Every structure is written in C-alpha cells, then in structure tokens.
XYZ file of C-alpha atoms in Angstrom:
338
model
C 38.665 -58.375 -44.016
C 36.130 -61.218 -44.069
C 33.443 -58.811 -45.334
C 35.718 -57.468 -48.118
C 36.705 -60.999 -49.157
C 33.044 -61.995 -49.347
C 32.279 -58.989 -51.528
C 35.136 -59.724 -53.924
C 34.077 -63.348 -54.276
C 30.448 -62.436 -54.938
C 30.950 -59.751 -57.575
C 31.066 -60.808 -61.207
C 31.979 -57.939 -63.485
C 31.229 -57.885 -67.189
C 33.766 -56.194 -69.412
C 32.515 -52.608 -69.810
C 32.357 -51.201 -73.318
C 34.592 -48.148 -73.593
C 34.699 -46.450 -76.995
C 38.072 -46.155 -78.671
C 39.395 -42.863 -79.983
C 38.631 -43.957 -83.561
C 35.028 -44.772 -82.694
C 34.714 -41.450 -80.918
C 35.838 -39.591 -84.046
C 33.522 -41.623 -86.280
C 30.518 -40.691 -84.156
C 31.558 -37.158 -83.270
C 29.505 -35.829 -86.177
C 26.357 -37.372 -84.687
C 26.760 -35.902 -81.218
C 23.569 -35.370 -79.278
C 22.787 -34.513 -75.709
C 21.870 -37.465 -73.497
C 19.013 -37.237 -71.010
C 20.095 -40.098 -68.774
C 22.841 -42.575 -67.958
C 22.709 -46.193 -66.841
C 24.713 -47.309 -63.809
C 25.845 -50.931 -63.999
C 26.269 -50.817 -60.229
C 27.410 -53.892 -58.340
C 26.646 -56.932 -60.542
C 25.843 -59.249 -57.657
C 24.319 -62.663 -58.241
C 20.500 -62.519 -57.986
C 20.363 -64.961 -55.075
C 22.710 -62.698 -53.080
C 20.987 -59.379 -53.794
C 18.982 -59.344 -50.558
C 22.033 -60.183 -48.445
C 24.157 -57.371 -49.850
C 21.235 -54.966 -49.783
C 20.794 -55.606 -46.054
C 24.564 -55.384 -45.494
C 25.011 -52.036 -47.239
C 21.808 -50.644 -45.732
C 23.039 -51.536 -42.244
C 26.433 -49.963 -42.947
C 24.817 -46.787 -44.286
C 22.484 -46.440 -41.288
C 25.461 -46.993 -38.972
C 27.338 -44.259 -40.833
C 24.499 -41.752 -40.564
C 23.554 -42.482 -36.961
C 27.164 -42.730 -35.752
C 28.314 -39.475 -37.318
C 25.166 -37.561 -36.357
C 25.579 -38.813 -32.779
C 29.145 -37.486 -32.746
C 27.986 -34.094 -34.030
C 25.249 -33.983 -31.382
C 27.632 -34.871 -28.561
C 30.197 -32.295 -29.645
C 27.535 -29.605 -29.738
C 25.926 -30.422 -26.373
C 28.967 -31.096 -24.179
C 31.067 -27.995 -23.459
C 34.071 -30.157 -22.498
C 34.347 -31.199 -26.140
C 34.503 -27.641 -27.471
C 38.156 -27.955 -28.447
C 39.917 -27.469 -31.803
C 40.361 -31.214 -32.355
C 36.675 -32.002 -31.823
C 35.677 -28.959 -33.876
C 37.501 -30.502 -36.840
C 36.091 -33.953 -36.015
C 32.532 -32.562 -36.149
C 33.105 -31.187 -39.640
C 34.692 -34.463 -40.724
C 31.617 -36.287 -39.407
C 29.329 -33.934 -41.350
C 31.429 -34.469 -44.463
C 31.303 -38.269 -44.015
C 27.511 -38.307 -43.682
C 27.157 -36.158 -46.799
C 29.817 -38.096 -48.700
C 28.160 -41.443 -48.065
C 24.688 -40.027 -48.786
C 25.771 -38.878 -52.244
C 26.288 -42.416 -53.571
C 24.928 -45.095 -51.219
C 21.147 -44.349 -51.310
C 21.150 -44.416 -55.126
C 23.132 -47.662 -55.082
C 20.673 -49.232 -52.631
C 17.682 -48.087 -54.676
C 19.190 -49.572 -57.843
C 19.850 -52.874 -56.061
C 16.265 -53.000 -54.777
C 14.363 -51.878 -57.899
C 16.827 -52.881 -60.648
C 16.108 -49.477 -62.235
C 19.637 -48.509 -63.248
C 18.914 -45.181 -64.926
C 19.953 -41.803 -63.561
C 19.123 -38.495 -65.215
C 21.852 -36.354 -66.720
C 21.211 -33.619 -64.155
C 21.186 -36.183 -61.366
C 24.457 -37.689 -62.580
C 26.173 -34.297 -62.828
C 24.867 -33.331 -59.370
C 26.130 -36.590 -57.891
C 29.507 -36.048 -59.536
C 29.723 -32.471 -58.172
C 28.969 -33.421 -54.566
C 31.180 -36.503 -54.770
C 34.158 -34.373 -55.862
C 33.299 -31.751 -53.238
C 33.283 -34.129 -50.282
C 36.338 -36.102 -51.463
C 38.249 -32.827 -51.626
C 36.809 -31.653 -48.294
C 37.896 -34.859 -46.558
C 41.328 -34.343 -48.071
C 41.614 -30.813 -46.665
C 40.164 -31.704 -43.257
C 42.648 -34.551 -42.820
C 45.457 -32.084 -43.582
C 44.061 -29.536 -41.118
C 43.750 -32.212 -38.440
C 47.345 -33.285 -39.081
C 48.465 -29.696 -38.426
C 46.404 -29.685 -35.226
C 48.154 -32.876 -34.074
C 51.531 -31.342 -34.965
C 50.884 -28.322 -32.752
C 49.551 -30.532 -29.932
C 52.663 -32.750 -29.891
C 55.442 -30.368 -30.925
C 54.217 -27.173 -29.239
C 51.938 -28.289 -26.384
C 52.533 -25.156 -24.282
C 51.471 -22.895 -27.151
C 48.589 -25.074 -28.366
C 45.808 -22.862 -27.017
C 47.425 -19.699 -28.359
C 48.100 -21.158 -31.824
C 44.883 -23.116 -32.355
C 42.610 -20.247 -31.378
C 38.975 -20.208 -32.448
C 39.505 -17.702 -35.273
C 42.188 -19.842 -36.910
C 40.090 -23.020 -36.623
C 37.084 -21.333 -38.243
C 39.318 -19.920 -40.989
C 40.865 -23.324 -41.741
C 37.483 -25.047 -41.970
C 35.891 -22.232 -43.990
C 38.846 -22.301 -46.390
C 38.487 -26.072 -46.764
C 34.802 -25.711 -47.662
C 35.453 -22.827 -50.056
C 38.257 -24.472 -52.012
C 36.386 -27.787 -52.109
C 33.307 -26.108 -53.583
C 35.435 -24.206 -56.107
C 37.326 -27.382 -57.038
C 34.106 -29.349 -57.623
C 32.476 -26.469 -59.532
C 35.455 -26.131 -61.874
C 35.375 -29.801 -62.872
C 31.579 -29.771 -63.200
C 31.599 -26.731 -65.500
C 34.315 -28.266 -67.678
C 32.374 -31.528 -67.813
C 29.139 -29.790 -68.852
C 30.728 -28.668 -72.135
C 31.245 -32.271 -73.258
C 28.901 -34.170 -75.583
C 27.876 -37.824 -75.546
C 26.803 -40.108 -78.370
C 25.365 -43.559 -77.845
C 27.622 -44.391 -74.915
C 25.637 -43.699 -71.758
C 26.326 -46.845 -69.699
C 28.566 -46.224 -66.696
C 30.492 -49.308 -65.465
C 30.275 -48.188 -61.839
C 27.741 -47.702 -59.049
C 28.010 -43.896 -59.115
C 28.887 -41.109 -61.560
C 32.675 -40.952 -61.325
C 34.337 -38.203 -63.367
C 37.204 -40.359 -64.629
C 34.756 -42.993 -65.903
C 32.462 -40.418 -67.520
C 35.363 -38.858 -69.412
C 35.957 -42.210 -71.126
C 32.385 -42.241 -72.465
C 32.282 -38.818 -74.097
C 32.718 -38.146 -77.811
C 34.316 -34.758 -77.182
C 37.949 -33.860 -76.695
C 38.795 -34.315 -73.011
C 42.344 -32.971 -73.104
C 41.402 -29.821 -71.159
C 39.566 -31.829 -68.519
C 42.505 -34.186 -68.093
C 44.940 -31.268 -67.937
C 42.942 -29.617 -65.151
C 42.655 -32.925 -63.255
C 46.416 -33.469 -63.329
C 47.376 -29.834 -62.598
C 44.766 -28.202 -60.367
C 43.609 -31.499 -58.813
C 47.188 -32.685 -58.475
C 48.229 -29.480 -56.703
C 45.412 -29.764 -54.163
C 46.175 -33.438 -53.488
C 49.926 -32.751 -53.281
C 49.519 -29.838 -50.853
C 47.209 -31.818 -48.571
C 49.369 -34.925 -48.595
C 52.523 -32.843 -48.064
C 50.922 -31.099 -45.080
C 50.046 -34.462 -43.537
C 53.456 -35.975 -44.272
C 55.340 -32.886 -43.078
C 53.337 -32.744 -39.849
C 54.117 -36.347 -38.983
C 57.782 -36.007 -39.906
C 58.026 -33.109 -37.440
C 56.143 -35.150 -34.829
C 58.524 -38.080 -35.332
C 61.595 -35.856 -35.075
C 60.273 -34.254 -31.892
C 59.635 -37.632 -30.263
C 63.000 -39.099 -31.273
C 64.935 -36.166 -29.823
C 64.232 -37.520 -26.336
C 62.873 -41.023 -26.971
C 60.919 -42.742 -24.236
C 58.162 -45.327 -24.063
C 55.872 -42.849 -22.316
C 56.277 -40.186 -25.025
C 55.816 -42.692 -27.828
C 52.641 -44.083 -26.249
C 51.285 -40.579 -25.702
C 52.007 -39.630 -29.319
C 50.324 -42.785 -30.571
C 47.230 -42.092 -28.464
C 47.160 -38.540 -29.822
C 47.809 -39.319 -33.489
C 46.956 -43.009 -33.925
C 43.327 -42.504 -34.926
C 44.170 -39.840 -37.474
C 46.998 -41.892 -38.970
C 44.754 -44.945 -39.357
C 42.099 -42.960 -41.231
C 44.749 -41.318 -43.429
C 46.126 -44.714 -44.483
C 42.612 -46.045 -45.073
C 41.555 -42.992 -47.091
C 44.653 -42.521 -49.229
C 45.150 -46.255 -49.650
C 41.700 -46.650 -51.205
C 42.169 -43.637 -53.483
C 45.595 -44.860 -54.585
C 44.187 -48.266 -55.538
C 41.703 -46.616 -57.890
C 43.409 -43.565 -59.367
C 47.122 -44.374 -59.178
C 47.076 -48.154 -59.637
C 43.966 -48.761 -61.753
C 43.067 -52.254 -62.891
C 42.372 -53.328 -66.433
C 38.935 -52.981 -67.987
C 38.401 -56.726 -67.780
C 38.973 -56.854 -64.018
C 37.264 -54.119 -62.032
C 36.927 -56.012 -58.747
C 39.795 -54.097 -57.127
C 38.423 -50.708 -58.174
C 34.912 -51.487 -56.967
C 36.138 -52.811 -53.612
C 38.311 -49.714 -53.128
C 35.356 -47.488 -54.038
C 33.177 -49.300 -51.512
C 35.952 -48.870 -48.944
C 36.066 -45.077 -49.134
C 32.371 -44.425 -49.860
C 30.836 -46.905 -47.400
C 33.372 -48.442 -45.008
C 35.583 -45.439 -44.138
C 32.694 -43.040 -43.278
C 31.191 -45.801 -41.125
C 34.425 -46.449 -39.216
C 35.395 -42.816 -38.588
C 33.049 -42.273 -35.603
C 34.476 -45.354 -33.882
C 38.092 -44.609 -34.785
C 38.054 -40.931 -33.862
C 35.528 -40.470 -31.133
C 33.502 -43.332 -29.715
C 36.609 -45.017 -28.278
C 37.728 -41.707 -26.730
C 37.278 -41.337 -22.971
C 35.880 -37.785 -23.176
C 33.316 -38.797 -25.776
C 32.288 -41.822 -23.727
C 31.686 -39.556 -20.735
C 29.628 -37.182 -22.885
C 27.657 -40.146 -24.230
C 26.950 -41.300 -20.677
C 25.728 -37.826 -19.707
C 23.477 -37.701 -22.776
C 22.085 -41.156 -21.953
C 21.318 -40.170 -18.358
C 19.615 -36.994 -19.564
C 17.484 -39.084 -21.901
C 16.425 -41.366 -19.049
C 15.582 -38.372 -16.840
C 13.506 -36.690 -19.559
C 11.770 -39.989 -20.332
C 10.679 -40.387 -16.740
C-alpha cells in the first residue's frame, strides 16, 4: 500500500485530448493511415524518473525470475506433477508473457524518453495484451473448478481431474484466448486514424485506441460488450459458482478444522481473483474522468506489474511442497558446483 500511495502522489497527469464525435466527422474525409503512435506513459516528475525506473525494473525482474523458477521447479520435481501445479505452471507462463508485453516498452520509454511506437508494434502489443488478459481469466476459472473438485469431491479428485481433462482445459483456454484476441485485432485493423495518434497510457489499450479513431467504432464496441462480455461472464460465473458450492459443502458440517483446510486450499486462489478482478473493475467498469486518470493508471500498474509479481509468492513459494522442491534444487546446484 505504501508503494501504491507513493506512485499516486508522484504521478501528474495532463488532460488527454480525445476527439469529439463532431471533430471525428469533420476530419473523416481526410483519413490517412498512421505509421506510429505516441505513448504518454507515466508522466513522472523528472527528478523521480530514476527512482521509478529502478522500482519497476526490480519488480519486472522479480516477476520473470519468480515465475520462471516456479515453472522450473514444477517440471523437475515429480511430486509437483499434479493438476493444481499443472495449472499454476501455465498461469506462471501467462504472467511472464503478460508482464513482458507492456513493461519492457514502458521501461525503455522512461529511460530514453522516446515515446513513439510503430503501428505494427502497437497492434501487436494490443493483440498479446488481450490474449494474456483473457488467458488469465480462463485459467483462474479452471483453477476454481479444480479447487471445487478438491474440496467437494476429494475421493473422486484423481478420477475427475485426470491428465486428459487438464490438458483439454488448458488447450481450450489458449485456443479461445487466441481467437478472442485475433477477433478484436482484425476488427481494429479496419479502422482509420487522422491526426490523433497520442495514446494517454503506457501501453496500447484497445478501449483507449477506439477513442482516437476517426472511423465508426460501433461494431467494435458491440463485439466488446457481447463476445467479450460472454467470455468474462462465463469465467466469473464459473469462479463464483465453484466457491458457492465450496461454501455450501463446508457449512453442511461446519468445523474449525474444515474451514481452515478450505482456506489453505483456496485462500491463494481467492486472493489473486480479488486482486485481478478488482483491478479490471476499477478500469473498465468504474472508469475515471478524462481529467483524472490516476486511478486507471494505478489499476493498470496493479494488474500488469504487481499481480504477476505476487503470483509466485501467493500460489507457490509459500507452499510446503514447493519449498521442499526448492531445497532439493538448491542442494543439487551446490553438488554440481562442487
């Protein structure tokens, strides 16, 4: 909380220029393809640039190293070859990729003050950003179902969560995420831009880009609210339904021991769900006005930088099995070194 408060106090956001519908129509006859965009990024005071650059660089390196370490441990230790850790490994891969889509470009812009990004680069960033947001969404839903089976049907857990089903759930999550991102990218590519190529953000966000175009965005908005809404609703419903069933199962025969066991089984997942959906809700469901973007930027930093960094610690590094696997890996390293 201290870090987030410091960020909010240090950011000074100019009012971004967003063209009105009238201005869009006036310039629609002079549409031309743009070759690059300009990312306003995080308008931090010059004297604080080095501090925030070091902060975000440290957080990004922690994200990459922490998640890659989790993936390595889960691959090397046979005791961790379980459905839960199989899903955790894919979540770790998604988090590394998700953070790498936006953070390196943000750090480079902060260091060089070169705010431009090519049109192709912007569209590519937007595609992979949508892909990994959607993938995280699906993986959290799949993991909620895994927790539901573990708590509500423990005797049938091995039979239900067999390897074939786990692979199918993850493959389906990747497939639908790629299709979801491709659909929005193709629809975006048909839009034209005039003189408005300055993005009031630190990455190419689809909702922000749609406000800059001179073209009619009604189809894009319709697809976002229908197709995107269905995916988000199904994932959130799966998570909510799983935890309602878990709660009902626990309350049938309530006891301190059962409640503590359920919290140890589901607590990590619940914390990440609240962190993830809370940040998204702040941006897309409760957006701030154009003159005050501090809340949106902080929420964006939360789910692009902070959440991927915390996931290895929340899910795995505090887990006893993972600690044992980490100790074995450390001892192997010492033996090989000698």
